[in-house]
Amino acid sequence: MYIDQEKLPIIYEAMAKNDLDAWLITGRESIMKSEPVLPVLGDMSFIIATTIIFLKTKKCIAIVSPLDIEAFKLVDGIDEVYEYPGTMEETIYEVLNKLDIKNLALDYSQDDAACDGLSYGMYLKLKKEVLDRLDHKPEIKSAGRLISEVRGRKTSSQIEKIRQCVKKADEYLRMVPSICKEGTTSLDIFNFLHEVAYKDGYGMSWSDAQCPGVNVDPNVPSGHMGIIETPIVKGNLINIDYGVKKDGYCSDIQRMYYVLKDDEDDAPEHVKHAFAVIRDATRMAKEFMRPGVTGFEVDQIARHYVVDWGYDSWNAALGHQVGHVTHDGGTILANRRPRYNRPELIDVPLQAGNVFTIEPGIEIAEGRVGLEEDVVITEDGAEWLNEPQTELILIRI
């Protein structure tokens, strides 16, 4: 068990920035209902009810069971450990009642699953047995903005782990043409991308039943669904949405292929043009990204470029954060449609260390044209985590 030492300064900086006196994380057995922020902090799973409190004074307190106290005393970054001889809530009350705090952040959010780890049952226990009894009742605040920063600002070691997953996913995707022949199906490609990843010790970035998404026929539905076995067809595009994970980090990229007809040496001009528009929209968004701009502003750069070429606006965000999990919560790159139009999602400035996907897409007769690249925000711009796809990958059956 440990706390990621690179995360500690981020935690305390974010608390100061958001004017938070204390941040309380509590839960029962995390294997039953994991608190999404725990893996972000390090190896901090709970077997018996436990509470962690971070204070703006750069102090961390743990309130733990008698069985766990010796283990928590060994964790670098935890400054005080309290054993609860009776109930955990009674000890939380005793600790908080001695602290001079004006506000207390709890892990709840109406819009972001990554920040909504406090169960309703635990909140009721806290309210009745702790908060309502305090001599000086602190203002209760959502820890959503704090968690978004702590989760979203990846450390240098985390970025390198994500980068390796991006490179591996791209490596495997570029091997796909080698298995394509008469009769090859989307399921064959799906199974191949599982096999090469598992052989190297990688897993899928999301559900094994849905990763990768392999679309080889425009007449077959695509999206987040189980694989539908469909033969590849000459003259069609193939779009693959794929990511691999290892050591607690993952990637999420898309690659585009065109299956040549017998009399073709290249894709048709209108197909190459559609690909070029999506490729250039991705590049333009990446070049605009830097600390201080918002997710909405980035989305508009790519979306207006695609629409100005006469294509329909795609029915999704331009991108999301990725790293700990595929959809990593926090700020997203999106326009002002109902499911995204919340200031805490699209109007919060990007920060150095954020890792985003950029994934515009359009539909043409030959299939979906969709690229997805992963980038990290740097101090003065953005950096590809792998070389982006710049040309269609041609498949000759």
CSV table of C-alpha atoms in Angstrom, one decimal:
chain,number,residue,atom,x,y,z
A,1,MET,CA,0.0,0.0,0.0
A,2,TYR,CA,1.3,3.4,-0.9
A,3,ILE,CA,0.5,7.0,-1.9
A,4,ASP,CA,1.9,8.2,-5.2
A,5,GLN,CA,4.5,10.8,-4.1
A,6,GLU,CA,4.2,12.7,-7.4
A,7,LYS,CA,0.5,13.2,-6.6
A,8,LEU,CA,0.9,14.8,-3.2
A,9,PRO,CA,2.0,18.3,-4.4
A,10,ILE,CA,-0.8,18.2,-7.0
A,11,ILE,CA,-3.4,17.4,-4.2
A,12,TYR,CA,-2.3,20.3,-2.0
A,13,GLU,CA,-1.9,22.7,-4.9
A,14,ALA,CA,-5.4,21.9,-6.0
A,15,MET,CA,-6.8,22.3,-2.5
A,16,ALA,CA,-5.3,25.7,-2.2
A,17,LYS,CA,-6.5,26.7,-5.7
A,18,ASN,CA,-10.1,25.6,-4.9
A,19,ASP,CA,-10.0,27.1,-1.4
A,20,LEU,CA,-10.6,23.8,0.4
A,21,ASP,CA,-9.7,23.3,4.0
A,22,ALA,CA,-10.1,19.6,4.1
A,23,TRP,CA,-10.9,16.7,1.7
A,24,LEU,CA,-12.4,13.5,3.2
A,25,ILE,CA,-12.4,10.2,1.4
A,26,THR,CA,-14.2,7.3,3.1
A,27,GLY,CA,-15.5,3.9,2.2
A,28,ARG,CA,-16.1,0.3,3.2
A,29,GLU,CA,-14.7,-2.6,1.2
A,30,SER,CA,-13.5,-1.0,-2.0
A,31,ILE,CA,-13.6,-4.3,-3.9
A,32,MET,CA,-17.4,-4.2,-3.5
A,33,LYS,CA,-17.8,-0.5,-4.5
A,34,SER,CA,-14.6,1.0,-5.5
A,35,GLU,CA,-14.0,4.7,-4.9
A,36,PRO,CA,-12.8,6.0,-8.3
A,37,VAL,CA,-10.2,8.3,-6.9
A,38,LEU,CA,-8.4,5.6,-4.9
A,39,PRO,CA,-6.3,4.1,-7.8
A,40,VAL,CA,-5.3,7.7,-8.8
A,41,LEU,CA,-3.8,8.2,-5.4
A,42,GLY,CA,-1.7,5.0,-5.4
A,43,ASP,CA,-2.5,1.6,-3.9
A,44,MET,CA,-5.1,2.7,-1.5
A,45,SER,CA,-7.8,0.0,-1.6
A,46,PHE,CA,-9.9,-0.6,1.6
A,47,ILE,CA,-10.7,-4.0,3.0
A,48,ILE,CA,-12.2,-2.7,6.2
A,49,ALA,CA,-13.9,0.7,6.5
A,50,THR,CA,-11.3,3.5,6.2
A,51,THR,CA,-11.1,7.3,6.0
A,52,ILE,CA,-8.4,9.5,4.5
A,53,ILE,CA,-8.4,13.2,5.2
A,54,PHE,CA,-6.1,15.7,3.4
A,55,LEU,CA,-5.7,19.1,5.0
A,56,LYS,CA,-4.7,22.4,3.4
A,57,THR,CA,-1.9,22.5,5.9
A,58,LYS,CA,-0.3,19.7,3.8
A,59,LYS,CA,-1.1,17.0,6.3
A,60,CYS,CA,-2.7,13.7,5.6
A,61,ILE,CA,-4.7,11.8,8.3
A,62,ALA,CA,-5.8,8.2,8.1
A,63,ILE,CA,-8.6,6.7,10.3
A,64,VAL,CA,-8.4,2.9,10.2
A,65,SER,CA,-9.4,-0.3,11.9
A,66,PRO,CA,-7.2,-1.9,14.6
A,67,LEU,CA,-6.3,-4.6,12.0
A,68,ASP,CA,-4.9,-2.0,9.6
A,69,ILE,CA,-3.1,0.5,11.8
A,70,GLU,CA,0.4,-0.9,11.5
A,71,ALA,CA,0.2,-1.0,7.7
A,72,PHE,CA,-1.0,2.6,7.4
A,73,LYS,CA,1.8,3.8,9.7
A,74,LEU,CA,4.3,2.7,7.1
A,75,VAL,CA,2.7,4.7,4.2
A,76,ASP,CA,4.9,7.6,3.2
A,77,GLY,CA,2.7,10.7,2.9
A,78,ILE,CA,0.3,9.8,5.7
A,79,ASP,CA,1.3,12.0,8.7
A,80,GLU,CA,-1.1,10.8,11.4
A,81,VAL,CA,-2.9,7.5,11.9
A,82,TYR,CA,-5.9,7.1,14.2
A,83,GLU,CA,-7.2,3.7,15.2
A,84,TYR,CA,-10.9,3.5,15.8
A,85,PRO,CA,-11.7,1.3,18.8
A,86,GLY,CA,-15.4,1.6,18.3
A,87,THR,CA,-17.0,2.9,15.1
A,88,MET,CA,-15.1,4.7,12.4
A,89,GLU,CA,-17.7,7.5,12.4
A,90,GLU,CA,-17.1,8.3,16.1
A,91,THR,CA,-13.3,8.7,15.5
A,92,ILE,CA,-14.0,10.9,12.4
A,93,TYR,CA,-16.1,13.1,14.6
A,94,GLU,CA,-13.4,13.3,17.3
A,95,VAL,CA,-10.7,14.2,14.7
A,96,LEU,CA,-12.8,16.8,12.8
A,97,ASN,CA,-14.1,18.4,16.0
A,98,LYS,CA,-10.5,19.3,16.9
A,99,LEU,CA,-9.7,20.8,13.5
A,100,ASP,CA,-10.4,24.5,12.6
A,101,ILE,CA,-11.9,23.9,9.1
A,102,LYS,CA,-14.4,26.2,7.5
A,103,ASN,CA,-15.3,23.8,4.6
A,104,LEU,CA,-15.0,20.1,3.9
A,105,ALA,CA,-14.9,18.5,0.4
A,106,LEU,CA,-16.7,15.2,-0.1
A,107,ASP,CA,-16.6,13.0,-3.2
A,108,TYR,CA,-19.9,13.6,-4.9
A,109,SER,CA,-20.8,15.0,-8.3
A,110,GLN,CA,-24.0,15.2,-10.3
A,111,ASP,CA,-22.2,15.1,-13.7
A,112,ASP,CA,-18.9,13.2,-13.4
A,113,ALA,CA,-18.7,9.6,-12.4
A,114,ALA,CA,-15.0,9.9,-11.7
A,115,CYS,CA,-15.8,12.3,-8.8
A,116,ASP,CA,-18.9,10.6,-7.4
A,117,GLY,CA,-17.4,7.9,-5.2
A,118,LEU,CA,-19.1,8.6,-1.9
A,119,SER,CA,-22.1,6.3,-1.6
A,120,TYR,CA,-25.4,7.6,-0.4
A,121,GLY,CA,-25.4,5.2,2.5
A,122,MET,CA,-22.0,6.5,3.7
A,123,TYR,CA,-23.1,10.1,3.3
A,124,LEU,CA,-26.2,9.4,5.5
A,125,LYS,CA,-23.9,7.9,8.2
A,126,LEU,CA,-21.5,10.8,8.0
A,127,LYS,CA,-24.3,13.4,8.2
A,128,LYS,CA,-26.0,11.8,11.2
A,129,GLU,CA,-23.0,10.6,13.2
A,130,VAL,CA,-20.4,13.2,12.3
A,131,LEU,CA,-21.4,16.4,10.5
A,132,ASP,CA,-24.6,17.1,12.4
A,133,ARG,CA,-22.8,16.7,15.7
A,134,LEU,CA,-19.8,19.0,15.1
A,135,ASP,CA,-19.4,22.0,17.3
A,136,HIS,CA,-18.5,24.2,14.3
A,137,LYS,CA,-20.2,22.8,11.2
A,138,PRO,CA,-18.1,23.3,8.1
A,139,GLU,CA,-19.6,24.1,4.7
A,140,ILE,CA,-19.9,20.9,2.7
A,141,LYS,CA,-18.6,21.2,-0.8
A,142,SER,CA,-18.2,18.9,-3.8
A,143,ALA,CA,-14.7,17.6,-4.3
A,144,GLY,CA,-15.5,17.4,-8.0
A,145,ARG,CA,-13.2,20.2,-9.2
A,146,LEU,CA,-10.4,19.0,-6.9
A,147,ILE,CA,-10.6,15.4,-8.1
A,148,SER,CA,-10.7,16.5,-11.7
A,149,GLU,CA,-7.4,18.3,-11.2
A,150,VAL,CA,-5.8,15.5,-9.2
A,151,ARG,CA,-7.0,12.8,-11.6
A,152,GLY,CA,-6.4,14.9,-14.8
A,153,ARG,CA,-2.9,16.2,-14.1
A,154,LYS,CA,-0.9,13.1,-15.0
A,155,THR,CA,2.7,12.8,-13.6
A,156,SER,CA,5.7,12.2,-15.8
A,157,SER,CA,5.8,8.5,-14.9
A,158,GLN,CA,2.1,8.1,-15.6
A,159,ILE,CA,2.4,9.8,-18.9
A,160,GLU,CA,5.2,7.4,-20.0
A,161,LYS,CA,3.0,4.4,-19.1
A,162,ILE,CA,0.1,5.9,-21.1
A,163,ARG,CA,2.5,6.6,-24.0
A,164,GLN,CA,3.7,3.0,-24.0
A,165,CYS,CA,0.1,1.8,-24.3
A,166,VAL,CA,-0.6,4.2,-27.2
A,167,LYS,CA,2.5,3.0,-29.0
A,168,LYS,CA,1.5,-0.7,-28.5
A,169,ALA,CA,-2.0,-0.2,-29.7
A,170,ASP,CA,-0.8,1.6,-32.8
A,171,GLU,CA,1.8,-1.2,-33.4
A,172,TYR,CA,-0.9,-3.9,-33.3
A,173,LEU,CA,-3.3,-1.9,-35.5
A,174,ARG,CA,-0.7,-1.5,-38.2
A,175,MET,CA,-0.4,-5.3,-38.3
A,176,VAL,CA,-4.1,-5.7,-39.3
A,177,PRO,CA,-3.5,-5.8,-43.1
A,178,SER,CA,-1.2,-8.8,-42.7
A,179,ILE,CA,-4.2,-11.0,-41.7
A,180,CYS,CA,-6.7,-9.8,-44.3
A,181,LYS,CA,-7.6,-12.2,-47.1
A,182,GLU,CA,-10.8,-13.5,-48.8
A,183,GLY,CA,-13.4,-14.3,-46.1
A,184,THR,CA,-11.7,-12.3,-43.3
A,185,THR,CA,-14.4,-10.9,-41.0
A,186,SER,CA,-14.6,-8.2,-38.4
A,187,LEU,CA,-14.5,-11.0,-35.8
A,188,ASP,CA,-11.2,-12.2,-37.2
A,189,ILE,CA,-9.7,-8.7,-36.7
A,190,PHE,CA,-11.2,-8.5,-33.2
A,191,ASN,CA,-9.7,-11.8,-32.2
A,192,PHE,CA,-6.3,-10.9,-33.7
A,193,LEU,CA,-6.1,-7.7,-31.8
A,194,HIS,CA,-6.9,-9.5,-28.5
A,195,GLU,CA,-4.3,-12.2,-29.2
A,196,VAL,CA,-1.4,-10.0,-29.9
A,197,ALA,CA,-2.1,-7.8,-26.9
A,198,TYR,CA,-2.6,-10.7,-24.5
A,199,LYS,CA,0.6,-12.3,-25.7
A,200,ASP,CA,2.6,-9.2,-24.7
A,201,GLY,CA,0.9,-9.0,-21.3
A,202,TYR,CA,-1.6,-6.2,-22.2
A,203,GLY,CA,-5.3,-6.1,-21.6
A,204,MET,CA,-8.1,-4.3,-23.3
A,205,SER,CA,-8.7,-0.6,-22.4
A,206,TRP,CA,-12.4,-1.2,-21.9
A,207,SER,CA,-14.7,-4.3,-21.8
A,208,ASP,CA,-13.2,-7.3,-23.5
A,209,ALA,CA,-16.5,-7.9,-25.2
A,210,GLN,CA,-16.5,-4.4,-26.8
A,211,CYS,CA,-12.8,-3.6,-27.4
A,212,PRO,CA,-11.9,-3.2,-30.1
A,213,GLY,CA,-14.8,-1.7,-32.1
A,214,VAL,CA,-14.3,-3.0,-35.6
A,215,ASN,CA,-16.5,-1.5,-38.4
A,216,VAL,CA,-16.0,-2.9,-41.8
A,217,ASP,CA,-19.4,-2.3,-43.4
A,218,PRO,CA,-21.4,1.0,-43.4
A,219,ASN,CA,-24.6,-1.0,-43.3
A,220,VAL,CA,-23.7,-2.5,-39.9
A,221,PRO,CA,-24.2,-0.4,-36.8
A,222,SER,CA,-21.1,0.8,-35.0
A,223,GLY,CA,-20.3,2.3,-31.7
A,224,HIS,CA,-20.0,0.8,-28.2
A,225,MET,CA,-21.4,-2.6,-28.8
A,226,GLY,CA,-20.3,-6.2,-29.0
A,227,ILE,CA,-18.7,-7.4,-32.2
A,228,ILE,CA,-21.0,-8.2,-35.2
A,229,GLU,CA,-19.3,-10.7,-37.5
A,230,THR,CA,-19.2,-9.1,-40.9
A,231,PRO,CA,-17.0,-10.0,-43.9
A,232,ILE,CA,-14.6,-7.2,-45.1
A,233,VAL,CA,-15.7,-5.8,-48.5
A,234,LYS,CA,-13.5,-4.4,-51.3
A,235,GLY,CA,-14.2,-0.7,-51.8
A,236,ASN,CA,-15.2,-0.2,-48.1
A,237,LEU,CA,-13.5,1.6,-45.3
A,238,ILE,CA,-12.5,-0.1,-42.1
A,239,ASN,CA,-12.5,1.8,-38.8
A,240,ILE,CA,-11.1,0.3,-35.7
A,241,ASP,CA,-11.5,1.9,-32.2
A,242,TYR,CA,-8.9,0.2,-29.9
A,243,GLY,CA,-6.8,0.6,-26.8
A,244,VAL,CA,-4.7,-1.5,-24.5
A,245,LYS,CA,-3.9,-1.3,-20.8
A,246,LYS,CA,-1.1,-2.3,-18.6
A,247,ASP,CA,0.1,-1.4,-15.0
A,248,GLY,CA,-3.1,0.6,-14.4
A,249,TYR,CA,-3.0,2.8,-17.5
A,250,CYS,CA,-4.5,2.6,-20.9
A,251,SER,CA,-4.8,4.1,-24.4
A,252,ASP,CA,-7.6,4.8,-26.8
A,253,ILE,CA,-7.0,5.4,-30.6
A,254,GLN,CA,-8.7,4.8,-33.9
A,255,ARG,CA,-7.1,3.8,-37.2
A,256,MET,CA,-8.5,4.0,-40.8
A,257,TYR,CA,-8.1,1.5,-43.6
A,258,TYR,CA,-9.4,1.2,-47.2
A,259,VAL,CA,-9.9,-2.2,-48.8
A,260,LEU,CA,-8.8,-1.8,-52.4
A,261,LYS,CA,-10.9,-3.1,-55.3
A,262,ASP,CA,-9.1,-5.4,-57.7
A,263,ASP,CA,-8.6,-2.6,-60.3
A,264,GLU,CA,-7.5,0.0,-57.7
A,265,ASP,CA,-4.0,1.0,-56.6
A,266,ASP,CA,-5.3,3.8,-54.3
A,267,ALA,CA,-8.5,4.9,-52.5
A,268,PRO,CA,-10.9,7.1,-54.5
A,269,GLU,CA,-10.2,10.8,-54.3
A,270,HIS,CA,-13.4,11.6,-52.4
A,271,VAL,CA,-12.5,9.0,-49.8
A,272,LYS,CA,-9.0,10.4,-49.4
A,273,HIS,CA,-10.4,13.9,-49.2
A,274,ALA,CA,-12.8,12.9,-46.3
A,275,PHE,CA,-9.8,11.3,-44.5
A,276,ALA,CA,-7.7,14.4,-45.1
A,277,VAL,CA,-10.4,16.6,-43.6
A,278,ILE,CA,-10.6,14.5,-40.4
A,279,ARG,CA,-6.8,14.2,-40.2
A,280,ASP,CA,-6.3,18.0,-40.6
A,281,ALA,CA,-9.1,18.8,-38.1
A,282,THR,CA,-7.3,16.5,-35.6
A,283,ARG,CA,-4.0,18.3,-36.2
A,284,MET,CA,-5.6,21.8,-35.9
A,285,ALA,CA,-7.2,20.9,-32.6
A,286,LYS,CA,-3.9,19.6,-31.3
A,287,GLU,CA,-2.0,22.7,-32.4
A,288,PHE,CA,-4.6,24.9,-30.6
A,289,MET,CA,-4.5,23.0,-27.4
A,290,ARG,CA,-2.5,24.5,-24.5
A,291,PRO,CA,-3.0,25.4,-20.8
A,292,GLY,CA,-5.7,28.0,-20.4
A,293,VAL,CA,-7.9,27.2,-23.4
A,294,THR,CA,-11.2,25.4,-22.7
A,295,GLY,CA,-12.6,22.1,-24.0
A,296,PHE,CA,-15.4,24.0,-25.8
A,297,GLU,CA,-12.9,26.2,-27.6
A,298,VAL,CA,-10.8,23.2,-28.8
A,299,ASP,CA,-14.0,21.4,-30.0
A,300,GLN,CA,-15.0,24.4,-32.1
A,301,ILE,CA,-11.7,24.5,-33.9
A,302,ALA,CA,-12.1,21.0,-35.3
A,303,ARG,CA,-15.9,21.0,-35.7
A,304,HIS,CA,-16.1,24.2,-37.7
A,305,TYR,CA,-13.3,23.0,-40.0
A,306,VAL,CA,-15.2,19.8,-40.7
A,307,VAL,CA,-18.6,21.5,-41.2
A,308,ASP,CA,-17.0,24.2,-43.4
A,309,TRP,CA,-16.0,21.4,-45.8
A,310,GLY,CA,-19.7,20.5,-46.1
A,311,TYR,CA,-19.8,17.4,-43.8
A,312,ASP,CA,-22.3,17.0,-41.0
A,313,SER,CA,-21.2,17.7,-37.5
A,314,TRP,CA,-20.6,14.4,-35.6
A,315,ASN,CA,-22.9,13.4,-32.8
A,316,ALA,CA,-20.3,13.2,-30.0
A,317,ALA,CA,-17.6,15.1,-28.2
A,318,LEU,CA,-14.3,15.9,-29.9
A,319,GLY,CA,-12.4,14.1,-27.2
A,320,HIS,CA,-12.2,13.0,-23.5
A,321,GLN,CA,-9.4,12.5,-21.0
A,322,VAL,CA,-7.8,9.1,-21.0
A,323,GLY,CA,-5.2,7.4,-18.8
A,324,HIS,CA,-6.4,5.7,-15.6
A,325,VAL,CA,-9.4,4.4,-17.5
A,326,THR,CA,-10.6,5.0,-21.1
A,327,HIS,CA,-13.1,7.8,-20.2
A,328,ASP,CA,-11.1,9.4,-17.4
A,329,GLY,CA,-13.6,12.0,-16.2
A,330,GLY,CA,-12.9,15.7,-15.8
A,331,THR,CA,-12.8,18.3,-18.6
A,332,ILE,CA,-13.9,17.1,-22.0
A,333,LEU,CA,-13.6,18.6,-25.5
A,334,ALA,CA,-17.2,19.1,-26.6
A,335,ASN,CA,-19.8,21.5,-28.0
A,336,ARG,CA,-22.8,23.0,-26.3
A,337,ARG,CA,-25.3,20.2,-26.7
A,338,PRO,CA,-27.5,19.0,-23.8
A,339,ARG,CA,-25.4,16.1,-22.5
A,340,TYR,CA,-22.2,18.2,-22.5
A,341,ASN,CA,-23.3,21.7,-21.8
A,342,ARG,CA,-22.0,22.1,-18.2
A,343,PRO,CA,-19.4,24.6,-17.3
A,344,GLU,CA,-17.4,22.1,-15.2
A,345,LEU,CA,-17.1,19.8,-18.2
A,346,ILE,CA,-16.4,22.1,-21.2
A,347,ASP,CA,-15.5,25.6,-19.8
A,348,VAL,CA,-12.7,24.6,-17.4
A,349,PRO,CA,-9.3,25.5,-18.8
A,350,LEU,CA,-7.0,22.7,-19.8
A,351,GLN,CA,-4.0,22.0,-17.6
A,352,ALA,CA,-0.4,20.8,-18.3
A,353,GLY,CA,-0.4,17.0,-17.7
A,354,ASN,CA,-3.9,16.4,-19.0
A,355,VAL,CA,-4.1,13.6,-21.6
A,356,PHE,CA,-6.9,13.8,-24.1
A,357,THR,CA,-8.2,11.9,-27.1
A,358,ILE,CA,-9.0,13.9,-30.3
A,359,GLU,CA,-11.5,12.0,-32.4
A,360,PRO,CA,-13.6,13.8,-35.0
A,361,GLY,CA,-15.6,11.6,-37.4
A,362,ILE,CA,-17.9,11.8,-40.4
A,363,GLU,CA,-19.9,9.3,-42.5
A,364,ILE,CA,-19.5,8.7,-46.2
A,365,ALA,CA,-20.9,6.0,-48.5
A,366,GLU,CA,-17.9,3.8,-48.0
A,367,GLY,CA,-18.1,3.9,-44.2
A,368,ARG,CA,-17.2,5.9,-41.2
A,369,VAL,CA,-14.1,8.1,-41.4
A,370,GLY,CA,-12.9,8.5,-37.8
A,371,LEU,CA,-9.4,9.1,-36.4
A,372,GLU,CA,-8.5,9.2,-32.8
A,373,GLU,CA,-5.1,10.3,-31.4
A,374,ASP,CA,-3.9,10.7,-27.8
A,375,VAL,CA,-2.1,13.9,-26.8
A,376,VAL,CA,-0.7,15.3,-23.6
A,377,ILE,CA,-1.0,19.0,-22.7
A,378,THR,CA,2.5,20.5,-22.0
A,379,GLU,CA,3.4,23.9,-20.4
A,380,ASP,CA,3.2,25.7,-23.8
A,381,GLY,CA,1.1,23.4,-26.1
A,382,ALA,CA,0.3,19.8,-26.7
A,383,GLU,CA,2.4,16.7,-27.7
A,384,TRP,CA,1.4,13.6,-29.7
A,385,LEU,CA,1.8,10.5,-27.6
A,386,ASN,CA,2.6,8.6,-30.8
A,387,GLU,CA,3.1,9.5,-34.4
A,388,PRO,CA,-0.4,10.2,-35.8
A,389,GLN,CA,-1.9,8.5,-38.8
A,390,THR,CA,-1.5,10.7,-41.8
A,391,GLU,CA,-2.6,8.5,-44.7
A,392,LEU,CA,-5.1,5.8,-45.2
A,393,ILE,CA,-3.7,2.3,-44.6
A,394,LEU,CA,-4.4,0.3,-47.8
A,395,ILE,CA,-5.4,-3.3,-47.7
A,396,ARG,CA,-5.0,-5.6,-50.7
A,397,ILE,CA,-6.9,-8.8,-50.5
